[in-house]
Amino acid sequence: MLMEKMTMESRSPVLRTPRLALFVPTDADRADVARLCADPQVMACFPRPLTSDEADAWFERIRAAHARDGFGVWTVKVLSAEGETFAGVVGLARPAFAPERVEILWRFLPNFWGRGYATEAARSVLAAALLPDREVLKGTGIELSPDLAATLERLGLEEIVAFTAAVNVRSEALKARLGMTHDPADDFDHPALSPHDRLSRHVLYRMSRDRMVKMSTKRRD
Ligand SMILES: CC(C)(COP(=O)(O)OP(=O)(O)OC[C@H]1O[C@@H](n2cnc3c(N)ncnc32)[C@H](O)[C@@H]1OP(=O)(O)O)[C@@H](O)C(=O)NCCC(=O)NCCS
């Protein structure tokens, strides 16, 4: 039995997968996101866990990005007969040091690691962002809200990147599991960190629209 608080959501998810629902964050999620960002295991590959003020500021930036762009970081809830349980966040963002790109990012509570939830959530975001036609998604187990589909269609993304500190083995494994491609020539030292920092070296993975189309066609065959 999960110890996390379970809630019955009245708001509609923007994305649904067989086991998960993704929501635009509201004030009701603020404490869960702060708990996530304060967890030393979750934040092991970041400079340090966030204080509640820092988590609050991150939460406000997430909310502002949704209001500005119509997409962003979504909260992920695990669905069960008892209700919906907060497991983490997954989403799309424009990196501060490369705002012309769109990255996918993820953070899950340790209780939810090793169960394929991050893969399931991230795969749905990649599919929705690169193939936002709801007809195309039929049969994939992914349901996309009409509003988000319209936003992502207008955006017309050709590629999504994901980057992480090279020491973040679990996050890199997730990128590979999603079928993202990696060229070591793309790896870089993070511009906001000292080159001697243990987190400085970053690996960069990509998923193109063409590759996503090929992967989804193969999965349906
Ligand atoms: C990165 C992160 C999201 C990866 O989470 P994860 O639990 O390793 O990834 P998944 O949920 O996809 O789980 C995959 C594992 O679940 C297993 N699994 C169990 N049930 C499964 C199922 N039904 N379907 C798929 N996989 C399943 C897989 O075999 C795999 O096992 P393995 O790790 O032994 O190979 C998580 O470690 C995290 O939140 N880290 C902290 C935050 C962070 O560093 N974010 C990235 C910053 S750039």
mmCIF file of C-alpha atoms and ligand atoms in Angstrom:
data_model
loop_
_atom_site.group_PDB
_atom_site.id
_atom_site.type_symbol
_atom_site.label_atom_id
_atom_site.label_comp_id
_atom_site.label_asym_id
_atom_site.label_seq_id
_atom_site.Cartn_x
_atom_site.Cartn_y
_atom_site.Cartn_z
ATOM 1 C CA MET A 1 0.000 0.000 0.000
ATOM 2 C CA LEU A 2 1.413 3.379 -0.963
ATOM 3 C CA MET A 3 1.964 5.760 1.909
ATOM 4 C CA GLU A 4 1.564 8.873 -0.190
ATOM 5 C CA LYS A 5 -1.610 10.890 0.083
ATOM 6 C CA MET A 6 -4.198 9.833 -2.474
ATOM 7 C CA THR A 7 -6.605 12.295 -4.010
ATOM 8 C CA MET A 8 -9.487 12.121 -6.466
ATOM 9 C CA GLU A 9 -8.799 14.758 -9.130
ATOM 10 C CA SER A 10 -11.711 16.804 -10.411
ATOM 11 C CA ARG A 11 -9.611 18.640 -13.012
ATOM 12 C CA SER A 12 -8.960 17.020 -16.390
ATOM 13 C CA PRO A 13 -5.554 15.627 -17.287
ATOM 14 C CA VAL A 14 -3.769 16.989 -20.362
ATOM 15 C CA LEU A 15 -2.309 13.540 -21.060
ATOM 16 C CA ARG A 16 -3.361 10.030 -20.056
ATOM 17 C CA THR A 17 -1.444 6.789 -20.362
ATOM 18 C CA PRO A 18 -2.529 3.320 -19.198
ATOM 19 C CA ARG A 19 -1.224 3.953 -15.630
ATOM 20 C CA LEU A 20 -0.759 7.719 -15.363
ATOM 21 C CA ALA A 21 -2.441 11.100 -15.700
ATOM 22 C CA LEU A 22 -0.533 14.360 -16.334
ATOM 23 C CA PHE A 23 -1.939 17.686 -15.116
ATOM 24 C CA VAL A 24 -1.146 21.365 -15.449
ATOM 25 C CA PRO A 25 0.083 22.232 -11.921
ATOM 26 C CA THR A 26 -2.225 24.197 -9.642
ATOM 27 C CA ASP A 27 -1.758 25.533 -6.112
ATOM 28 C CA ALA A 28 -2.874 22.107 -4.847
ATOM 29 C CA ASP A 29 0.422 20.668 -6.182
ATOM 30 C CA ARG A 30 2.731 23.195 -4.557
ATOM 31 C CA ALA A 31 3.499 21.108 -1.447
ATOM 32 C CA ASP A 32 4.080 17.903 -3.461
ATOM 33 C CA VAL A 33 6.517 19.694 -5.783
ATOM 34 C CA ALA A 34 8.341 21.190 -2.768
ATOM 35 C CA ARG A 35 8.607 17.675 -1.224
ATOM 36 C CA LEU A 36 10.010 16.367 -4.522
ATOM 37 C CA CYS A 37 12.611 19.131 -4.793
ATOM 38 C CA ALA A 38 13.649 18.799 -1.131
ATOM 39 C CA ASP A 39 14.396 15.065 -1.465
ATOM 40 C CA PRO A 40 18.180 14.443 -1.327
ATOM 41 C CA GLN A 41 17.917 11.318 -3.526
ATOM 42 C CA VAL A 42 15.877 13.116 -6.188
ATOM 43 C CA MET A 43 18.295 16.050 -6.152
ATOM 44 C CA ALA A 44 21.517 14.006 -5.938
ATOM 45 C CA CYS A 45 22.563 15.102 -9.442
ATOM 46 C CA PHE A 46 21.650 18.761 -8.928
ATOM 47 C CA PRO A 47 23.865 21.181 -6.953
ATOM 48 C CA ARG A 48 21.740 20.499 -3.828
ATOM 49 C CA PRO A 49 18.111 19.958 -2.711
ATOM 50 C CA LEU A 50 15.937 23.080 -2.898
ATOM 51 C CA THR A 51 14.778 25.008 0.146
ATOM 52 C CA SER A 52 11.030 25.597 0.332
ATOM 53 C CA ASP A 53 11.525 29.169 -0.977
ATOM 54 C CA GLU A 54 13.573 27.895 -3.921
ATOM 55 C CA ALA A 55 11.008 25.180 -4.671
ATOM 56 C CA ASP A 56 8.280 27.817 -4.515
ATOM 57 C CA ALA A 57 10.175 29.991 -6.992
ATOM 58 C CA TRP A 58 10.617 26.991 -9.350
ATOM 59 C CA PHE A 59 6.891 26.242 -9.027
ATOM 60 C CA GLU A 60 6.044 29.851 -9.947
ATOM 61 C CA ARG A 61 8.341 29.653 -13.006
ATOM 62 C CA ILE A 62 6.568 26.443 -14.079
ATOM 63 C CA ARG A 63 3.175 28.127 -13.703
ATOM 64 C CA ALA A 64 4.360 31.210 -15.611
ATOM 65 C CA ALA A 65 5.699 29.034 -18.455
ATOM 66 C CA HIS A 66 2.307 27.313 -18.801
ATOM 67 C CA ALA A 67 0.540 30.670 -18.886
ATOM 68 C CA ARG A 68 2.993 32.028 -21.483
ATOM 69 C CA ASP A 69 3.566 28.992 -23.736
ATOM 70 C CA GLY A 70 0.584 26.672 -23.169
ATOM 71 C CA PHE A 71 3.003 23.855 -22.334
ATOM 72 C CA GLY A 72 5.551 23.202 -19.596
ATOM 73 C CA VAL A 73 6.173 20.906 -16.670
ATOM 74 C CA TRP A 74 3.214 18.710 -15.715
ATOM 75 C CA THR A 75 2.518 16.851 -12.475
ATOM 76 C CA VAL A 76 2.329 13.069 -12.858
ATOM 77 C CA LYS A 77 -0.249 11.086 -10.885
ATOM 78 C CA VAL A 78 -0.374 7.303 -10.666
ATOM 79 C CA LEU A 79 -3.919 6.032 -11.198
ATOM 80 C CA SER A 80 -5.402 3.363 -8.954
ATOM 81 C CA ALA A 81 -8.833 2.288 -7.730
ATOM 82 C CA GLU A 82 -8.270 4.414 -4.591
ATOM 83 C CA GLY A 83 -7.475 7.627 -6.468
ATOM 84 C CA GLU A 84 -4.515 9.465 -7.899
ATOM 85 C CA THR A 85 -1.134 9.708 -6.197
ATOM 86 C CA PHE A 86 1.522 12.317 -6.917
ATOM 87 C CA ALA A 87 4.639 10.591 -8.289
ATOM 88 C CA GLY A 88 6.674 13.423 -9.806
ATOM 89 C CA VAL A 89 6.875 15.810 -12.719
ATOM 90 C CA VAL A 90 7.689 15.536 -16.397
ATOM 91 C CA GLY A 91 7.591 18.253 -18.973
ATOM 92 C CA LEU A 92 8.899 20.452 -21.713
ATOM 93 C CA ALA A 93 10.936 23.615 -21.185
ATOM 94 C CA ARG A 94 13.174 26.025 -23.004
ATOM 95 C CA PRO A 95 16.665 25.811 -21.422
ATOM 96 C CA ALA A 96 17.813 29.234 -20.170
ATOM 97 C CA PHE A 97 21.145 28.885 -22.020
ATOM 98 C CA ALA A 98 19.546 27.644 -25.291
ATOM 99 C CA PRO A 99 16.030 29.110 -25.496
ATOM 100 C CA GLU A 100 15.660 28.183 -29.181
ATOM 101 C CA ARG A 101 15.519 24.510 -28.141
ATOM 102 C CA VAL A 102 12.874 22.540 -26.274
ATOM 103 C CA GLU A 103 14.033 20.007 -23.701
ATOM 104 C CA ILE A 104 12.191 17.229 -21.917
ATOM 105 C CA LEU A 105 12.830 16.904 -18.177
ATOM 106 C CA TRP A 106 11.728 14.638 -15.329
ATOM 107 C CA ARG A 107 11.873 14.253 -11.532
ATOM 108 C CA PHE A 108 10.163 11.398 -9.690
ATOM 109 C CA LEU A 109 9.923 10.527 -5.979
ATOM 110 C CA PRO A 110 12.198 7.542 -5.190
ATOM 111 C CA ASN A 111 9.192 5.359 -4.195
ATOM 112 C CA PHE A 112 8.157 5.510 -7.839
ATOM 113 C CA TRP A 113 11.524 4.621 -9.393
ATOM 114 C CA GLY A 114 12.087 1.264 -11.037
ATOM 115 C CA ARG A 115 8.470 0.749 -12.047
ATOM 116 C CA GLY A 116 8.572 2.209 -15.540
ATOM 117 C CA TYR A 117 6.485 5.257 -14.618
ATOM 118 C CA ALA A 118 9.097 7.785 -15.767
ATOM 119 C CA THR A 119 9.451 5.969 -19.092
ATOM 120 C CA GLU A 120 5.670 5.849 -19.564
ATOM 121 C CA ALA A 121 5.223 9.532 -18.722
ATOM 122 C CA ALA A 122 8.172 10.733 -20.813
ATOM 123 C CA ARG A 123 7.185 8.586 -23.796
ATOM 124 C CA SER A 124 3.712 10.142 -23.766
ATOM 125 C CA VAL A 125 5.189 13.653 -23.685
ATOM 126 C CA LEU A 126 7.586 12.934 -26.568
ATOM 127 C CA ALA A 127 4.795 11.363 -28.636
ATOM 128 C CA ALA A 128 2.391 14.231 -27.946
ATOM 129 C CA ALA A 129 4.983 16.911 -28.610
ATOM 130 C CA LEU A 130 6.292 15.444 -31.849
ATOM 131 C CA LEU A 131 3.079 13.775 -33.150
ATOM 132 C CA PRO A 132 0.314 15.966 -31.737
ATOM 133 C CA ASP A 133 -2.344 14.612 -34.143
ATOM 134 C CA ARG A 134 -4.864 12.875 -31.855
ATOM 135 C CA GLU A 135 -5.810 10.480 -34.678
ATOM 136 C CA VAL A 136 -2.150 9.397 -34.997
ATOM 137 C CA LEU A 137 -1.996 8.717 -31.239
ATOM 138 C CA LYS A 138 -5.053 6.434 -31.383
ATOM 139 C CA GLY A 139 -4.067 2.882 -30.447
ATOM 140 C CA THR A 140 -0.897 3.986 -28.616
ATOM 141 C CA GLY A 141 -2.570 4.065 -25.183
ATOM 142 C CA ILE A 142 -1.864 7.818 -25.017
ATOM 143 C CA GLU A 143 -4.741 10.303 -24.825
ATOM 144 C CA LEU A 144 -4.004 13.979 -25.408
ATOM 145 C CA SER A 145 -6.375 16.818 -24.521
ATOM 146 C CA PRO A 146 -7.691 18.852 -27.472
ATOM 147 C CA ASP A 147 -6.226 22.093 -26.024
ATOM 148 C CA LEU A 148 -2.728 20.712 -25.616
ATOM 149 C CA ALA A 149 -2.930 19.012 -29.031
ATOM 150 C CA ALA A 150 -3.782 22.381 -30.623
ATOM 151 C CA THR A 151 -0.911 24.141 -28.812
ATOM 152 C CA LEU A 152 1.617 21.468 -29.780
ATOM 153 C CA GLU A 153 0.384 21.394 -33.390
ATOM 154 C CA ARG A 154 0.910 25.166 -33.617
ATOM 155 C CA LEU A 155 4.369 24.770 -32.104
ATOM 156 C CA GLY A 156 5.354 22.205 -34.766
ATOM 157 C CA LEU A 157 8.421 20.892 -32.953
ATOM 158 C CA GLU A 158 10.934 19.027 -35.129
ATOM 159 C CA GLU A 159 13.188 17.916 -32.279
ATOM 160 C CA ILE A 160 13.300 17.587 -28.500
ATOM 161 C CA VAL A 161 16.552 17.384 -26.570
ATOM 162 C CA ALA A 162 17.315 16.018 -23.124
ATOM 163 C CA PHE A 163 20.467 16.704 -21.207
ATOM 164 C CA THR A 164 21.764 15.641 -17.864
ATOM 165 C CA ALA A 165 24.925 15.537 -15.794
ATOM 166 C CA ALA A 166 27.016 12.626 -17.079
ATOM 167 C CA VAL A 167 27.061 11.191 -13.529
ATOM 168 C CA ASN A 168 23.245 10.823 -13.621
ATOM 169 C CA VAL A 169 23.174 7.199 -14.714
ATOM 170 C CA ARG A 170 19.412 6.643 -14.185
ATOM 171 C CA SER A 171 18.465 9.718 -16.193
ATOM 172 C CA GLU A 172 20.789 8.772 -19.052
ATOM 173 C CA ALA A 173 19.386 5.210 -19.036
ATOM 174 C CA LEU A 174 15.899 6.683 -19.346
ATOM 175 C CA LYS A 175 16.911 8.715 -22.413
ATOM 176 C CA ALA A 176 18.296 5.577 -24.055
ATOM 177 C CA ARG A 177 15.166 3.560 -23.092
ATOM 178 C CA LEU A 178 13.021 6.188 -24.801
ATOM 179 C CA GLY A 179 14.983 5.641 -28.030
ATOM 180 C CA MET A 180 16.621 9.076 -27.952
ATOM 181 C CA THR A 181 19.903 9.274 -29.871
ATOM 182 C CA HIS A 182 23.281 10.318 -28.495
ATOM 183 C CA ASP A 183 26.299 11.742 -30.333
ATOM 184 C CA PRO A 184 29.207 12.274 -27.897
ATOM 185 C CA ALA A 185 30.180 15.314 -29.988
ATOM 186 C CA ASP A 186 27.048 17.050 -28.564
ATOM 187 C CA ASP A 187 28.150 16.631 -24.935
ATOM 188 C CA PHE A 188 29.059 19.853 -23.171
ATOM 189 C CA ASP A 189 30.125 21.521 -19.939
ATOM 190 C CA HIS A 190 27.141 23.231 -18.323
ATOM 191 C CA PRO A 191 27.575 27.012 -18.690
ATOM 192 C CA ALA A 192 26.188 27.718 -15.204
ATOM 193 C CA LEU A 193 28.696 25.419 -13.445
ATOM 194 C CA SER A 194 32.441 25.555 -12.853
ATOM 195 C CA PRO A 195 34.296 23.149 -15.196
ATOM 196 C CA HIS A 196 35.660 21.429 -12.050
ATOM 197 C CA ASP A 197 32.183 20.786 -10.611
ATOM 198 C CA ARG A 198 31.270 17.068 -10.386
ATOM 199 C CA LEU A 199 28.087 17.927 -12.344
ATOM 200 C CA SER A 200 29.747 20.026 -15.053
ATOM 201 C CA ARG A 201 29.972 17.463 -17.855
ATOM 202 C CA HIS A 202 26.572 16.966 -19.504
ATOM 203 C CA VAL A 203 25.359 14.418 -22.049
ATOM 204 C CA LEU A 204 22.848 15.536 -24.661
ATOM 205 C CA TYR A 205 20.287 13.242 -26.286
ATOM 206 C CA ARG A 206 17.867 14.020 -29.121
ATOM 207 C CA MET A 207 14.539 12.774 -30.428
ATOM 208 C CA SER A 208 13.523 13.995 -33.868
ATOM 209 C CA ARG A 209 10.016 14.020 -35.268
ATOM 210 C CA ASP A 210 11.146 11.604 -38.040
ATOM 211 C CA ARG A 211 12.486 9.134 -35.509
ATOM 212 C CA MET A 212 9.322 9.399 -33.401
ATOM 213 C CA VAL A 213 7.192 8.660 -36.494
ATOM 214 C CA LYS A 214 9.339 5.610 -37.325
ATOM 215 C CA MET A 215 9.200 4.344 -33.735
ATOM 216 C CA SER A 216 5.429 4.751 -33.442
ATOM 217 C CA THR A 217 4.828 3.058 -36.814
ATOM 218 C CA LYS A 218 7.059 0.142 -35.783
ATOM 219 C CA ARG A 219 5.233 -0.184 -32.432
ATOM 220 C CA ARG A 220 1.853 -0.416 -34.183
ATOM 221 C CA ASP A 221 3.027 -2.999 -36.835
HETATM 222 C C1 LIG B 1 15.667 9.849 -13.767
HETATM 223 C C2 LIG B 1 14.477 9.114 -13.176
HETATM 224 C C3 LIG B 1 13.185 9.805 -13.561
HETATM 225 C C4 LIG B 1 14.500 7.679 -13.728
HETATM 226 O O1 LIG B 1 13.560 6.899 -13.062
HETATM 227 P P1 LIG B 1 13.542 5.301 -13.210
HETATM 228 O O2 LIG B 1 12.693 4.786 -12.133
HETATM 229 O O3 LIG B 1 14.938 4.785 -13.338
HETATM 230 O O4 LIG B 1 12.843 5.100 -14.616
HETATM 231 P P2 LIG B 1 11.522 4.254 -14.905
HETATM 232 O O5 LIG B 1 10.414 4.701 -14.036
HETATM 233 O O6 LIG B 1 11.280 4.330 -16.341
HETATM 234 O O7 LIG B 1 11.911 2.806 -14.480
HETATM 235 C C5 LIG B 1 12.705 1.950 -15.282
HETATM 236 C C6 LIG B 1 12.952 0.664 -14.500
HETATM 237 O O8 LIG B 1 11.686 0.134 -14.095
HETATM 238 C C7 LIG B 1 11.600 -1.246 -14.484
HETATM 239 N N1 LIG B 1 10.162 -1.553 -14.636
HETATM 240 C C8 LIG B 1 9.427 -2.165 -13.674
HETATM 241 N N2 LIG B 1 8.164 -2.261 -14.072
HETATM 242 C C9 LIG B 1 8.085 -1.734 -15.314
HETATM 243 C C10 LIG B 1 7.022 -1.539 -16.227
HETATM 244 N N3 LIG B 1 5.775 -1.937 -15.946
HETATM 245 N N4 LIG B 1 7.291 -0.927 -17.407
HETATM 246 C C11 LIG B 1 8.538 -0.532 -17.701
HETATM 247 N N5 LIG B 1 9.591 -0.675 -16.857
HETATM 248 C C12 LIG B 1 9.363 -1.277 -15.664
HETATM 249 C C13 LIG B 1 12.478 -1.307 -15.720
HETATM 250 O O9 LIG B 1 12.881 -2.613 -15.990
HETATM 251 C C14 LIG B 1 13.652 -0.415 -15.309
HETATM 252 O O10 LIG B 1 14.442 -1.140 -14.416
HETATM 253 P P3 LIG B 1 16.040 -0.876 -14.255
HETATM 254 O O11 LIG B 1 16.191 0.534 -13.707
HETATM 255 O O12 LIG B 1 16.459 -1.926 -13.289
HETATM 256 O O13 LIG B 1 16.615 -1.026 -15.629
HETATM 257 C C15 LIG B 1 14.581 9.050 -11.618
HETATM 258 O O14 LIG B 1 15.731 8.345 -11.279
HETATM 259 C C16 LIG B 1 14.610 10.426 -10.971
HETATM 260 O O15 LIG B 1 13.573 11.052 -10.776
HETATM 261 N N6 LIG B 1 15.822 10.904 -10.617
HETATM 262 C C17 LIG B 1 15.985 12.152 -9.899
HETATM 263 C C18 LIG B 1 15.693 13.375 -10.713
HETATM 264 C C19 LIG B 1 16.658 13.530 -11.857
HETATM 265 O O16 LIG B 1 17.846 13.253 -11.728
HETATM 266 N N7 LIG B 1 16.136 14.014 -12.975
HETATM 267 C C20 LIG B 1 16.918 14.235 -14.169
HETATM 268 C C21 LIG B 1 17.671 15.492 -14.087
HETATM 269 S S1 LIG B 1 18.422 15.855 -15.642
#
